[in-house]
Amino acid sequence: MKDYYQKNKLPEAVQPNCPIVQSLKGQKAIVTGASSGIGKEIAIAIGKAGADVIINYASSIKGAEEAVKEIEKCGGKAFPFKADVSNEEEVVAMFEEAKKQFGSLDILVNNAGLQKDAPFDEMTIEQWDRVINVNLRGQFLCSREAVKEFKNKGINPNISCAAGKIICVSSVHDVIPWAGHVNYAASKGGVSLLMKSVAQEVAPLRIRVNAIAPGAIRTPINHEAWATEEAYSDLMKLIPYKRIGEPEEIGRAAVWLASDDSDYITGTTLYVDGGMTLYPGFETGG
Ligand code: NAD
């Protein structure tokens, strides 16, 4: 194994040589929490794949405007929209804006999320509620508005085989317990059964609901886990594939899950994690 590593000089970054296929041409999307990190790259990837996109942001418009520019460069349409996904009125207003700008909606990506970490016995109600409200209630509110719109719109076979697609950004912590992050793990575990239950309920309407569970992806949310050499090396103990993931990789997975290429897939979680869920402690036989 050591020889293999030396011989192959494992590359860090990934720039796969894949052409941009406009698999989402003519579709309309909302991506939440899309002014930074994973959400921003998902929005750009979906825009490059041919969809028009509402770029939802919570506070700073700068990142949202950058995503808009990237999409416009590829000939797509995109609009920033400020809304707190845990606020019902603001979520309803965002879906109204999508209808106003685009006429309809085909794709929702529930990406907005945050952490408020604390040892369990010191965790405050505010820390618990904020994480559950953004990460879980936010996905409920946005998915509910999306299903209403998909149901109302129905299927347009010239655009997609499905009436609509929802992608819930979860985490490997929907199955891996996480000490010191109990509120976060509980929210992502909740997302997992929210996603499956909604998928079961709306499948007869030809609405697909799936999740992407990222492992360690290089974004601001986990900066301290990869920013120093020591932290990065510790992180690698948890990743059999021996590199961190990049937000663009989640973008590519989202485009595929939103496209008709995955039309028979619903109620599934796609782990994009370099093997983090493969019990890395047993990598050398345990
Ligand atoms: P990030 O902090 O860059 O992105 C989170 C985004 O959500 C930010 O743009 C933030 O402004 C937005 N947001 C927060 N509260 C919001 C609210 N109330 N309404 C609307 N938007 C809000 O971090 P990220 O890593 O890109 O995280 C994106 C998603 O991926 C999150 O759901 C996170 O839990 C999940 N995730 C990330 C990783 C990782 O390693 N980075 C791993 C697993 C899961």
Coordinates of C-alpha atoms and ligand atoms in Angstrom, one line a residue:
M1 CA 0.0 0.0 0.0
K2 CA 2.8 2.4 0.9
D3 CA 4.5 1.7 -2.5
Y4 CA 1.2 2.4 -4.2
Y5 CA 0.9 5.8 -2.5
Q6 CA 4.5 6.7 -3.4
K7 CA 4.2 5.6 -7.0
N8 CA 0.9 7.4 -7.6
K9 CA 1.5 10.6 -5.7
L10 CA -2.2 11.0 -4.8
P11 CA -3.5 14.2 -6.2
E12 CA -5.3 16.7 -4.0
A13 CA -7.7 18.7 -6.2
V14 CA -10.1 17.2 -8.6
Q15 CA -10.7 18.6 -12.0
P16 CA -12.4 15.8 -13.9
N17 CA -12.5 16.2 -17.6
C18 CA -16.2 16.1 -18.0
P19 CA -18.0 18.3 -20.6
I20 CA -20.9 20.4 -19.5
V21 CA -24.0 18.6 -20.6
Q22 CA -27.1 20.8 -20.6
S23 CA -29.2 18.1 -18.9
L24 CA -31.4 20.6 -17.1
K25 CA -32.2 22.8 -20.1
G26 CA -35.4 24.8 -19.7
Q27 CA -35.8 23.9 -16.0
K28 CA -36.3 26.3 -13.1
A29 CA -34.6 25.9 -9.8
I30 CA -34.4 27.3 -6.3
V31 CA -31.2 26.6 -4.3
T32 CA -31.2 27.6 -0.6
G33 CA -28.1 28.9 1.2
A34 CA -26.5 29.5 -2.2
S35 CA -24.2 32.4 -1.4
S36 CA -21.3 30.3 -0.2
G37 CA -19.8 26.8 -0.1
I38 CA -21.7 23.8 -1.4
G39 CA -24.9 25.7 -2.1
K40 CA -23.1 28.3 -4.3
E41 CA -21.4 25.5 -6.4
I42 CA -24.7 23.6 -6.7
A43 CA -26.4 26.7 -8.0
I44 CA -23.6 27.3 -10.5
A45 CA -23.6 23.7 -11.6
I46 CA -27.3 23.6 -12.1
G47 CA -27.2 26.9 -14.0
K48 CA -24.4 25.7 -16.2
A49 CA -26.5 22.6 -16.9
G50 CA -29.1 24.9 -18.4
A51 CA -31.6 25.7 -15.6
D52 CA -32.6 29.2 -14.4
V53 CA -31.9 29.6 -10.7
I54 CA -33.1 31.6 -7.7
I55 CA -30.1 32.0 -5.5
N56 CA -31.3 32.1 -2.0
Y57 CA -29.2 33.8 0.6
A58 CA -29.6 34.6 4.3
S59 CA -27.5 37.7 5.0
S60 CA -24.7 38.7 2.6
I61 CA -25.7 39.2 -1.0
K62 CA -22.0 39.2 -2.3
G63 CA -21.7 35.5 -2.8
A64 CA -25.2 35.3 -4.3
E65 CA -24.3 37.9 -6.9
E66 CA -21.1 36.0 -7.8
A67 CA -23.2 32.9 -8.4
V68 CA -25.6 34.9 -10.5
K69 CA -22.7 36.2 -12.6
E70 CA -21.2 32.7 -13.2
I71 CA -24.6 31.5 -14.4
E72 CA -25.2 34.5 -16.6
K73 CA -21.7 33.9 -18.2
C74 CA -23.1 30.6 -19.5
G75 CA -26.2 32.2 -20.9
G76 CA -28.5 31.3 -18.0
K77 CA -30.8 33.4 -15.9
A78 CA -30.4 33.7 -12.1
F79 CA -31.7 36.0 -9.4
P80 CA -30.6 36.5 -5.8
F81 CA -33.4 36.3 -3.2
K82 CA -33.0 37.0 0.5
A83 CA -35.0 34.7 2.8
D84 CA -34.5 32.9 6.1
V85 CA -35.5 29.3 5.3
S86 CA -36.9 28.8 8.8
N87 CA -39.4 31.7 8.4
E88 CA -42.6 30.6 6.8
E89 CA -43.6 34.0 5.3
E90 CA -40.1 34.5 3.8
V91 CA -40.1 31.0 2.3
V92 CA -43.6 31.5 0.7
A93 CA -42.4 34.9 -0.7
M94 CA -39.4 33.2 -2.2
F95 CA -41.5 30.6 -4.1
E96 CA -43.8 33.4 -5.2
E97 CA -40.8 35.2 -6.6
A98 CA -39.7 32.1 -8.5
K99 CA -43.2 31.9 -10.1
K100 CA -43.0 35.6 -10.9
Q101 CA -39.6 35.4 -12.5
F102 CA -39.8 31.9 -14.2
G103 CA -43.5 31.0 -14.3
S104 CA -42.9 27.7 -12.7
L105 CA -40.5 25.5 -10.8
D106 CA -38.9 22.1 -11.5
I107 CA -36.1 21.7 -8.9
L108 CA -35.6 22.6 -5.2
V109 CA -32.2 22.1 -3.5
N110 CA -32.6 22.3 0.2
N111 CA -29.0 23.2 1.1
A112 CA -29.1 25.9 3.8
G113 CA -27.7 24.7 7.0
L114 CA -25.6 25.7 10.0
Q115 CA -23.9 24.4 13.1
K116 CA -24.1 25.7 16.7
D117 CA -21.8 23.3 18.5
A118 CA -21.6 22.7 22.3
P119 CA -21.0 19.9 24.8
F120 CA -24.4 18.2 25.2
D121 CA -24.9 19.3 28.9
E122 CA -24.0 22.9 28.0
M123 CA -26.2 23.2 24.9
T124 CA -28.7 26.0 25.2
I125 CA -32.2 26.0 23.9
E126 CA -31.2 28.8 21.4
Q127 CA -28.4 26.5 20.0
W128 CA -30.7 23.6 19.8
D129 CA -33.7 25.5 18.2
R130 CA -31.6 27.5 15.7
V131 CA -30.0 24.4 14.2
I132 CA -33.3 22.4 14.2
N133 CA -35.1 25.4 12.7
V134 CA -32.8 26.1 9.9
N135 CA -31.6 22.5 9.1
L136 CA -34.9 20.6 9.5
R137 CA -37.9 23.0 9.7
G138 CA -36.3 25.0 6.8
Q139 CA -36.3 21.8 4.6
F140 CA -39.9 21.1 5.6
L141 CA -41.1 24.6 4.7
C142 CA -39.3 24.8 1.4
S143 CA -40.2 21.2 0.4
R144 CA -43.9 21.9 1.2
E145 CA -44.0 24.9 -1.1
A146 CA -42.1 23.0 -3.8
V147 CA -44.6 20.1 -3.7
K148 CA -47.6 22.5 -3.9
E149 CA -46.0 24.1 -7.1
F150 CA -45.0 20.8 -8.7
K151 CA -48.5 19.4 -8.1
N152 CA -50.1 22.4 -9.6
K153 CA -47.8 22.4 -12.6
G154 CA -47.8 18.7 -13.3
I155 CA -45.5 17.0 -15.9
N156 CA -44.2 18.7 -19.0
P157 CA -42.5 15.9 -21.0
N158 CA -40.6 18.4 -23.1
I159 CA -38.9 19.6 -19.9
S160 CA -38.6 16.5 -17.6
C161 CA -40.1 13.1 -17.0
A162 CA -40.9 14.2 -13.5
A163 CA -43.3 16.9 -12.2
G164 CA -40.5 18.0 -9.9
K165 CA -37.3 17.1 -8.1
I166 CA -36.3 17.9 -4.5
I167 CA -32.7 17.4 -3.3
C168 CA -32.1 17.6 0.4
V169 CA -28.5 18.3 1.4
S170 CA -28.0 16.1 4.5
S171 CA -24.7 14.9 5.9
V172 CA -22.8 11.7 6.8
H173 CA -24.1 12.7 10.2
D174 CA -27.5 11.5 9.2
V175 CA -26.0 8.1 10.1
I176 CA -22.7 8.8 12.0
P177 CA -23.4 10.0 15.6
W178 CA -21.4 13.2 16.3
A179 CA -20.4 14.0 19.9
G180 CA -20.4 17.8 20.6
H181 CA -22.8 18.3 17.7
V182 CA -25.9 16.6 18.9
N183 CA -28.3 19.3 17.5
Y184 CA -26.7 19.1 14.1
A185 CA -26.7 15.2 14.0
A186 CA -30.4 15.2 15.2
S187 CA -31.3 17.7 12.4
K188 CA -29.6 15.7 9.7
G189 CA -31.1 12.4 11.0
G190 CA -34.5 14.1 10.8
V191 CA -33.8 15.2 7.2
S192 CA -33.2 11.6 6.3
L193 CA -36.7 10.4 7.3
L194 CA -38.3 13.7 6.2
M195 CA -36.8 13.0 2.7
K196 CA -37.9 9.4 2.6
S197 CA -41.4 10.0 4.0
V198 CA -42.1 12.9 1.5
A199 CA -40.6 10.7 -1.3
Q200 CA -43.0 7.9 -0.5
E201 CA -46.0 10.3 -0.3
V202 CA -45.4 12.2 -3.6
A203 CA -43.9 9.4 -5.8
P204 CA -47.3 8.7 -7.3
L205 CA -47.3 12.3 -8.5
R206 CA -44.0 11.7 -10.3
I207 CA -42.2 14.0 -7.9
R208 CA -38.8 12.7 -6.9
V209 CA -37.2 13.4 -3.5
N210 CA -33.6 12.4 -2.7
A211 CA -30.7 13.5 -0.5
I212 CA -27.1 14.1 -0.9
A213 CA -25.0 13.4 2.2
P214 CA -21.6 15.1 1.9
G215 CA -18.6 13.9 3.9
A216 CA -15.9 16.5 4.6
I217 CA -16.1 19.2 1.9
R218 CA -13.8 22.2 1.8
T219 CA -16.2 25.1 2.9
P220 CA -16.4 27.7 5.6
I221 CA -18.6 25.5 7.8
N222 CA -15.7 23.2 8.6
H223 CA -12.7 25.5 8.1
E224 CA -11.0 24.4 11.3
A225 CA -11.0 20.7 10.1
W226 CA -8.8 21.4 7.0
A227 CA -7.2 24.8 7.4
T228 CA -3.9 23.6 9.0
E229 CA -1.6 20.7 7.9
E230 CA -2.2 19.1 11.3
A231 CA -6.0 19.3 11.1
Y232 CA -5.9 18.0 7.6
S233 CA -3.8 15.1 8.5
D234 CA -6.2 14.2 11.4
L235 CA -9.1 14.5 9.0
M236 CA -7.5 12.0 6.6
K237 CA -7.8 9.3 9.3
L238 CA -11.6 9.5 8.7
I239 CA -11.5 9.4 4.9
P240 CA -10.5 6.1 3.2
Y241 CA -10.2 8.0 -0.2
K242 CA -7.5 10.2 1.4
R243 CA -8.5 13.6 0.3
I244 CA -11.0 16.3 1.2
G245 CA -14.0 16.8 -1.1
E246 CA -14.6 20.0 -3.1
P247 CA -18.0 21.8 -3.3
E248 CA -18.0 21.3 -7.1
E249 CA -18.3 17.6 -6.5
I250 CA -21.6 18.0 -4.7
G251 CA -22.7 20.3 -7.6
R252 CA -22.1 17.5 -10.1
A253 CA -24.0 15.0 -7.9
A254 CA -26.9 17.5 -7.6
V255 CA -27.1 18.0 -11.4
W256 CA -27.3 14.3 -11.9
L257 CA -30.0 13.8 -9.2
A258 CA -32.0 16.7 -10.7
S259 CA -31.8 15.3 -14.2
D260 CA -33.8 12.7 -16.0
D261 CA -30.7 10.5 -16.0
S262 CA -31.7 9.5 -12.5
D263 CA -35.5 9.4 -13.2
Y264 CA -36.1 6.0 -11.4
I265 CA -34.3 7.1 -8.2
T266 CA -36.4 8.4 -5.4
G267 CA -36.1 8.2 -1.6
T268 CA -32.4 7.6 -1.7
T269 CA -29.4 9.2 0.0
L270 CA -26.3 9.5 -2.1
Y271 CA -23.2 9.6 0.1
V272 CA -20.5 11.8 -1.5
D273 CA -17.9 11.2 1.2
G274 CA -14.8 9.5 0.0
G275 CA -15.8 6.5 2.0
M276 CA -16.3 8.3 5.4
T277 CA -19.3 6.1 6.1
L278 CA -17.2 2.9 5.5
Y279 CA -16.0 2.6 9.1
P280 CA -12.5 3.9 8.5
G281 CA -11.4 2.5 11.8
F282 CA -11.4 -0.9 10.2
E283 CA -9.3 0.2 7.1
T284 CA -6.4 -1.9 8.1
G285 CA -8.4 -4.9 9.4
G286 CA -9.6 -3.4 12.7
Ligands
NAD1 P1 -21.7 27.2 4.4 O1 -21.7 27.8 5.8 O2 -20.8 27.8 3.4 O3 -23.1 27.2 3.8 C1 -24.3 27.2 4.5 C2 -25.2 28.3 3.8 O4 -26.5 28.3 4.5 C3 -24.6 29.7 4.0 O5 -24.6 30.3 2.7 C4 -25.6 30.3 5.0 O6 -25.7 31.7 4.8 C5 -26.9 29.6 4.6 N1 -27.8 29.7 5.7 C6 -27.6 29.6 7.0 N2 -28.8 29.8 7.7 C7 -29.7 30.1 6.7 C8 -31.1 30.5 6.8 N3 -31.7 30.6 7.9 N4 -31.7 30.7 5.6 C9 -31.1 30.6 4.4 N5 -29.8 30.3 4.3 C10 -29.1 30.1 5.5 O7 -21.4 25.6 4.6 P2 -21.5 24.4 3.6 O8 -20.5 23.4 4.0 O9 -21.6 24.9 2.2 O10 -23.0 23.8 4.0 C11 -24.0 23.6 3.0 C12 -24.8 22.4 3.5 O11 -24.0 21.2 3.4 C13 -25.3 22.5 4.9 O12 -26.6 22.0 5.0 C14 -24.4 21.6 5.7 O13 -24.9 21.0 6.8 C15 -24.1 20.5 4.6 N6 -22.9 19.7 4.8 C16 -21.6 20.3 4.7 C17 -20.5 19.5 4.9 C18 -19.1 20.1 4.7 O14 -18.2 19.3 4.9 N7 -18.9 21.3 4.3 C19 -20.6 18.2 5.2 C20 -21.9 17.7 5.4 C21 -23.0 18.4 5.1

